[in-house]
Short mmCIF file of N, CA, C and O in Angstrom, two decimals:
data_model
loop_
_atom_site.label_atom_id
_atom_site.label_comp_id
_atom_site.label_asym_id
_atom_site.label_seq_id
_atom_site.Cartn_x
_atom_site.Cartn_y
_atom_site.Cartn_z
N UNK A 1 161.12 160.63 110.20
CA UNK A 1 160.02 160.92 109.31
C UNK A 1 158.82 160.12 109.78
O UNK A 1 158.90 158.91 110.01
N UNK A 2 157.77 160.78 109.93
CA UNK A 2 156.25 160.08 110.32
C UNK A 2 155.35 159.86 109.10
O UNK A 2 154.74 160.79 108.55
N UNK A 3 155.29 158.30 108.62
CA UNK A 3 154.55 158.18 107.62
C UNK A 3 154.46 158.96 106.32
O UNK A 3 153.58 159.71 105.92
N UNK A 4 155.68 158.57 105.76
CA UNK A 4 155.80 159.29 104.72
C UNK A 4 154.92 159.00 103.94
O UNK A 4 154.59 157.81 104.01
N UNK A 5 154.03 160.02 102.71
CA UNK A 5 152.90 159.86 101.90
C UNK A 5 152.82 158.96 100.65
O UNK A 5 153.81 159.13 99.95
N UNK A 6 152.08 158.18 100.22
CA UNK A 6 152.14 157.73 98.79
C UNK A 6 152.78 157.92 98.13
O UNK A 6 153.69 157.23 97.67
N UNK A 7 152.27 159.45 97.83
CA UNK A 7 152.66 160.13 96.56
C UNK A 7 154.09 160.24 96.63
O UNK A 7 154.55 160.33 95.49
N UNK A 8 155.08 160.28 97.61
CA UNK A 8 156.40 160.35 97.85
C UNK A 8 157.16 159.40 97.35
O UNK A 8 158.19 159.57 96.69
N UNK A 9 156.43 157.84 97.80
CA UNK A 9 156.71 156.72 98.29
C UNK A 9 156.73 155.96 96.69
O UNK A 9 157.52 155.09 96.32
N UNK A 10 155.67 156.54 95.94
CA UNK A 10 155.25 155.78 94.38
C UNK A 10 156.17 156.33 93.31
O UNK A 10 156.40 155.68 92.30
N UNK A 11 156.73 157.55 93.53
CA UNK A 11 157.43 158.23 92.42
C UNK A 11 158.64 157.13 91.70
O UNK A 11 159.07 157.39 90.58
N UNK A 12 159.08 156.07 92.37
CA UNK A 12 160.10 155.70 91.54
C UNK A 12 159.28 154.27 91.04
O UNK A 12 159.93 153.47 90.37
N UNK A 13 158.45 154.10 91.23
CA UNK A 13 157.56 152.68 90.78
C UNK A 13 156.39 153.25 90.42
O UNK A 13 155.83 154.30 90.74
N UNK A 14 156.04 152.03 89.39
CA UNK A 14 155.21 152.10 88.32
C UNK A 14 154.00 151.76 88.82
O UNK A 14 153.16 152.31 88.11
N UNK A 15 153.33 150.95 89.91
CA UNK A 15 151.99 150.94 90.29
C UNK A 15 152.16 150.84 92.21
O UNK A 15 153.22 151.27 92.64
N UNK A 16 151.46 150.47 92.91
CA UNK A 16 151.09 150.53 94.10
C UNK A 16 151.60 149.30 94.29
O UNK A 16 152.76 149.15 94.67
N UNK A 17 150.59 148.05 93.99
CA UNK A 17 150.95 146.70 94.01
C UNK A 17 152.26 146.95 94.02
O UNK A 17 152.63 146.78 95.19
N UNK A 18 153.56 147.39 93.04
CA UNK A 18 154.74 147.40 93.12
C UNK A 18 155.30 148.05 94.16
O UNK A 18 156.26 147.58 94.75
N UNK A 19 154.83 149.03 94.43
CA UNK A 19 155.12 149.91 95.70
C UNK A 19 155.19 149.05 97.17
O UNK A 19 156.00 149.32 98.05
N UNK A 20 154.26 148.06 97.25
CA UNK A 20 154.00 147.31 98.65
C UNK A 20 154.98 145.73 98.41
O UNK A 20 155.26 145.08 99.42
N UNK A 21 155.44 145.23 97.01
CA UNK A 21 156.03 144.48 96.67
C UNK A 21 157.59 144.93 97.33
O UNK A 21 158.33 144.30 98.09
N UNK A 22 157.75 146.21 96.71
CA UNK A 22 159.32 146.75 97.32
C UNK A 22 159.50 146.83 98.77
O UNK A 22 160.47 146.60 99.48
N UNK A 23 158.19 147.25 99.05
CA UNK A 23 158.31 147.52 101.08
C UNK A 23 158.64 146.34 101.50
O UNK A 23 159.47 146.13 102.38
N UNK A 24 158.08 145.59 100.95
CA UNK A 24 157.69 144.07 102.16
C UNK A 24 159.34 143.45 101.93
O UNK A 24 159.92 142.81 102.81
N UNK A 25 159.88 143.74 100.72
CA UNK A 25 160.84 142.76 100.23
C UNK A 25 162.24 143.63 101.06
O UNK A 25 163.32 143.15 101.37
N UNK A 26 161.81 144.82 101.24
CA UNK A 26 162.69 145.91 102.10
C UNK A 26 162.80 145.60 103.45
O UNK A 26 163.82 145.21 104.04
N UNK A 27 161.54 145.83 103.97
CA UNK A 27 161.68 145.25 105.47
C UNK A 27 161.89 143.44 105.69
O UNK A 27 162.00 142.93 106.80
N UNK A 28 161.90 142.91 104.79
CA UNK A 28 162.31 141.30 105.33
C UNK A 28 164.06 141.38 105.13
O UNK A 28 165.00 140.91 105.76
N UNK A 29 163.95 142.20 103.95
CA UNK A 29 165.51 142.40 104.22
C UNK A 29 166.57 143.27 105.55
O UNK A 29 167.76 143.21 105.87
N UNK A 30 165.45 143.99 105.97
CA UNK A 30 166.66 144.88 107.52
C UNK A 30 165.98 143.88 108.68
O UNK A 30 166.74 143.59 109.60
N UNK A 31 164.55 143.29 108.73
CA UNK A 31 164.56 142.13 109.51
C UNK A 31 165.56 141.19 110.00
O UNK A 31 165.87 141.02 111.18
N UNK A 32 166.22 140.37 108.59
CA UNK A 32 166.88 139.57 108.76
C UNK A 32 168.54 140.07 108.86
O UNK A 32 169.39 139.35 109.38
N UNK A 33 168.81 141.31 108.30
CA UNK A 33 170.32 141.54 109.08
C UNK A 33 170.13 141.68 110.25
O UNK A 33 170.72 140.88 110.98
N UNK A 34 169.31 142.63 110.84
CA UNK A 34 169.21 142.60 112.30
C UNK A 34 169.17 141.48 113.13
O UNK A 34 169.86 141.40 114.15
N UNK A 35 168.27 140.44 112.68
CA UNK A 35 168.40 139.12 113.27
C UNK A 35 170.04 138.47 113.22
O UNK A 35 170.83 138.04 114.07
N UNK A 36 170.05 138.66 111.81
CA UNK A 36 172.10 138.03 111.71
C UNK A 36 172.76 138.98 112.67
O UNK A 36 173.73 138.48 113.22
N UNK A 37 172.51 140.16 113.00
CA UNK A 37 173.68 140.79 113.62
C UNK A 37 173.66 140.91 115.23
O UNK A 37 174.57 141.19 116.01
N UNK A 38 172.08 140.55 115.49
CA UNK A 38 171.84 140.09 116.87
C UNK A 38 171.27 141.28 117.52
O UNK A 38 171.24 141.26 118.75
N UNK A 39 170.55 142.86 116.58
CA UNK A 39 170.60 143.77 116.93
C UNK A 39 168.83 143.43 117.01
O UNK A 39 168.01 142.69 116.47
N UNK A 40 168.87 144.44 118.02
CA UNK A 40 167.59 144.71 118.67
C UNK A 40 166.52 146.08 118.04
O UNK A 40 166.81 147.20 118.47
N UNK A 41 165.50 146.00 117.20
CA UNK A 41 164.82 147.13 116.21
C UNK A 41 163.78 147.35 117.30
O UNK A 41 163.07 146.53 117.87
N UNK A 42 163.90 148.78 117.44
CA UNK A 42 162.14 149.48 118.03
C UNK A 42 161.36 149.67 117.24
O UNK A 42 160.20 149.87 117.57
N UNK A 43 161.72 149.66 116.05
CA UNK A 43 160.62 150.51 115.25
C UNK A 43 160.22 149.11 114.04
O UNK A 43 161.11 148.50 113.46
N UNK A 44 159.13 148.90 113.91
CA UNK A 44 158.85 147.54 112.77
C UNK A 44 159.55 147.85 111.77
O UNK A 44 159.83 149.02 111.52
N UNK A 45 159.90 146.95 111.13
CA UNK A 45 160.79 146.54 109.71
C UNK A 45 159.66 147.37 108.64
O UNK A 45 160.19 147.68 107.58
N UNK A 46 158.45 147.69 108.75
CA UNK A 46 157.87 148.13 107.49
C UNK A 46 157.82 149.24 107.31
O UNK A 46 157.73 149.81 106.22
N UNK A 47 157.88 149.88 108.80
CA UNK A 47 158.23 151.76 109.15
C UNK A 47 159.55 152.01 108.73
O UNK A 47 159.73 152.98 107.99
N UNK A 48 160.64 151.21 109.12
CA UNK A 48 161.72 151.65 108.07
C UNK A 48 162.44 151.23 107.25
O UNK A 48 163.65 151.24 107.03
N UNK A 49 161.05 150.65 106.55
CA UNK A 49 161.54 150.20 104.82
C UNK A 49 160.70 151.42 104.38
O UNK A 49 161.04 151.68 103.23
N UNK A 50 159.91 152.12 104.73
CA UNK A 50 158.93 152.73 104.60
C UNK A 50 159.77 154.36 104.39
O UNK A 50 159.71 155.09 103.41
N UNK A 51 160.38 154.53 105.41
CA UNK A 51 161.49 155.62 105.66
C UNK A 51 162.64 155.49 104.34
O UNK A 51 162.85 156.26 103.41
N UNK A 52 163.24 154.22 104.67
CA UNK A 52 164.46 154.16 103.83
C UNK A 52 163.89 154.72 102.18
O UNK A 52 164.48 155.47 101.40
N UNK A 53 162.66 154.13 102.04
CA UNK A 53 162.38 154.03 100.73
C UNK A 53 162.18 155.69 100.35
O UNK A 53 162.68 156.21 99.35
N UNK A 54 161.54 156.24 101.13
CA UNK A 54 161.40 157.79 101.00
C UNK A 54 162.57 158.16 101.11
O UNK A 54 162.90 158.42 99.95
N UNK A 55 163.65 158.41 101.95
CA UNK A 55 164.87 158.87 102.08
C UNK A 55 165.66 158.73 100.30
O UNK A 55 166.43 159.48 99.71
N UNK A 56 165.07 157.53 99.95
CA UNK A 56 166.09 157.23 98.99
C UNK A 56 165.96 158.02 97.90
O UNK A 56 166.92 158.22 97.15
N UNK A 57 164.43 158.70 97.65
CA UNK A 57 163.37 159.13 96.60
C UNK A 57 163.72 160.60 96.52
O UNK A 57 163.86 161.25 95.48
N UNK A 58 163.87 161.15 98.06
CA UNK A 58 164.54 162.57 98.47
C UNK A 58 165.53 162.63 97.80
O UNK A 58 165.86 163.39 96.89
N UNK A 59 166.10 161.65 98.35
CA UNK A 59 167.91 161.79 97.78
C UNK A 59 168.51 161.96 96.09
O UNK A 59 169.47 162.56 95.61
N UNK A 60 167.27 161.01 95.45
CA UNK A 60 167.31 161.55 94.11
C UNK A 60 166.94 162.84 93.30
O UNK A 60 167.43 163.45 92.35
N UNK A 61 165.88 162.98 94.09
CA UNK A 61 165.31 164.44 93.76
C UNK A 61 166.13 165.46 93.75
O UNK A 61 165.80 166.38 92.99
N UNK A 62 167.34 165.62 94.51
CA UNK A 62 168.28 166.89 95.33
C UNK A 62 169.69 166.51 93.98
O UNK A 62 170.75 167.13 93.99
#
């Protein structure tokens, strides 16, 4: 997925501020397993907290 939109991204939170609160707290979290597991990420921690978070939003919707 390429930059998934706002409007996708906000549906399960209540403001924006909260929206960038969840990302950041998302990607420090696959940051640091990856670091514990010794694995090597191409893609920044905020692109797929960014993904995960949409994936997750899809997944409820269906």
């Amino acid at each position: 997925m390429l930059n998934p939109s706002i409007g996708v991204l906000i549906q399960n939170t209540d403001s924006r501020y909260k929206l960038v609160l969840d990302v950041a707290k998302t990607a420090r979290n696959i940051a640091k397993e990856a670091q514990d597991n010794g694995e090597i990420i191409i893609e920044k921690p905020v692109t797929l907290a960014m993904d995960k978070m949409a994936n997750e939003v899809k997944g409820t919707e269906e």
